Amino acid sequence: MFDYHHQNSLICKMEFFYKNYSIFRFCLLIKLTVCRALIIIKKRKDQFIDEILVIKMLG
């Protein structure tokens, strides 16, 4: 009985950890995606500004 309960609580702990780990990974993935998106937007924005400056200089 004790062994069963101990094993059960261990499984519960593992499930709890796994769920939290999944949430953590999910959050990390979102953060990375957002960071990448922001970097891309910033690069494009800088590139866009550079293009405008070049056009102004040529114009």
PDB file of C-alpha atoms in Angstrom:
ATOM      1  CA  MET A   1       0.000   0.000   0.000  1.00  0.00           C
ATOM      2  CA  PHE A   2       2.777   2.394   0.984  1.00  0.00           C
ATOM      3  CA  ASP A   3       4.809   1.530  -2.124  1.00  0.00           C
ATOM      4  CA  TYR A   4       1.792   2.069  -4.335  1.00  0.00           C
ATOM      5  CA  HIS A   5       1.094   5.442  -2.762  1.00  0.00           C
ATOM      6  CA  HIS A   6       4.758   6.439  -3.039  1.00  0.00           C
ATOM      7  CA  GLN A   7       4.860   5.377  -6.685  1.00  0.00           C
ATOM      8  CA  ASN A   8       1.624   7.223  -7.353  1.00  0.00           C
ATOM      9  CA  SER A   9       2.893  10.449  -5.798  1.00  0.00           C
ATOM     10  CA  LEU A  10       6.090  10.105  -7.836  1.00  0.00           C
ATOM     11  CA  ILE A  11       4.044   9.772 -11.039  1.00  0.00           C
ATOM     12  CA  CYS A  12       1.995  12.797  -9.993  1.00  0.00           C
ATOM     13  CA  LYS A  13       5.167  14.779  -9.385  1.00  0.00           C
ATOM     14  CA  MET A  14       6.517  13.738 -12.765  1.00  0.00           C
ATOM     15  CA  GLU A  15       3.272  14.691 -14.499  1.00  0.00           C
ATOM     16  CA  PHE A  16       3.250  18.019 -12.684  1.00  0.00           C
ATOM     17  CA  PHE A  17       6.868  18.653 -13.651  1.00  0.00           C
ATOM     18  CA  TYR A  18       6.212  17.620 -17.243  1.00  0.00           C
ATOM     19  CA  LYS A  19       3.190  19.917 -17.529  1.00  0.00           C
ATOM     20  CA  ASN A  20       5.135  22.829 -16.051  1.00  0.00           C
ATOM     21  CA  TYR A  21       8.101  22.028 -18.255  1.00  0.00           C
ATOM     22  CA  SER A  22       5.837  22.048 -21.323  1.00  0.00           C
ATOM     23  CA  ILE A  23       4.385  25.412 -20.287  1.00  0.00           C
ATOM     24  CA  PHE A  24       7.908  26.711 -19.664  1.00  0.00           C
ATOM     25  CA  ARG A  25       9.080  25.490 -23.079  1.00  0.00           C
ATOM     26  CA  PHE A  26       5.990  26.968 -24.699  1.00  0.00           C
ATOM     27  CA  CYS A  27       6.637  30.354 -23.063  1.00  0.00           C
ATOM     28  CA  LEU A  28      10.280  30.199 -24.078  1.00  0.00           C
ATOM     29  CA  LEU A  29       9.293  29.389 -27.646  1.00  0.00           C
ATOM     30  CA  ILE A  30       6.895  32.355 -27.723  1.00  0.00           C
ATOM     31  CA  LYS A  31       9.573  34.643 -26.281  1.00  0.00           C
ATOM     32  CA  LEU A  32      12.110  33.478 -28.858  1.00  0.00           C
ATOM     33  CA  THR A  33       9.605  33.882 -31.675  1.00  0.00           C
ATOM     34  CA  VAL A  34       8.680  37.380 -30.487  1.00  0.00           C
ATOM     35  CA  CYS A  35      12.363  38.312 -30.133  1.00  0.00           C
ATOM     36  CA  ARG A  36      13.128  37.016 -33.619  1.00  0.00           C
ATOM     37  CA  ALA A  37      10.128  38.845 -35.029  1.00  0.00           C
ATOM     38  CA  LEU A  38      11.220  42.079 -33.342  1.00  0.00           C
ATOM     39  CA  ILE A  39      14.770  41.683 -34.633  1.00  0.00           C
ATOM     40  CA  ILE A  40      13.457  41.077 -38.163  1.00  0.00           C
ATOM     41  CA  ILE A  41      11.119  44.083 -37.904  1.00  0.00           C
ATOM     42  CA  LYS A  42      13.970  46.238 -36.597  1.00  0.00           C
ATOM     43  CA  LYS A  43      16.273  45.090 -39.407  1.00  0.00           C
ATOM     44  CA  ARG A  44      13.593  45.751 -41.996  1.00  0.00           C
ATOM     45  CA  LYS A  45      12.838  49.120 -40.434  1.00  0.00           C
ATOM     46  CA  ASP A  46      16.528  50.067 -40.485  1.00  0.00           C
ATOM     47  CA  GLN A  47      16.797  48.832 -44.059  1.00  0.00           C
ATOM     48  CA  PHE A  48      13.682  50.803 -44.955  1.00  0.00           C
ATOM     49  CA  ILE A  49      15.118  53.959 -43.343  1.00  0.00           C
ATOM     50  CA  ASP A  50      18.394  53.391 -45.212  1.00  0.00           C
ATOM     51  CA  GLU A  51      16.480  53.073 -48.482  1.00  0.00           C
ATOM     52  CA  ILE A  52      14.576  56.296 -47.773  1.00  0.00           C
ATOM     53  CA  LEU A  53      17.873  58.086 -47.012  1.00  0.00           C
ATOM     54  CA  VAL A  54      19.395  56.773 -50.234  1.00  0.00           C
ATOM     55  CA  ILE A  55      16.328  57.891 -52.216  1.00  0.00           C
ATOM     56  CA  LYS A  56      16.484  61.319 -50.556  1.00  0.00           C
ATOM     57  CA  MET A  57      20.194  61.587 -51.322  1.00  0.00           C
ATOM     58  CA  LEU A  58      19.647  60.541 -54.944  1.00  0.00           C
ATOM     59  CA  GLY A  59      16.525  62.694 -55.227  1.00  0.00           C
TER      60      GLY A  59
END
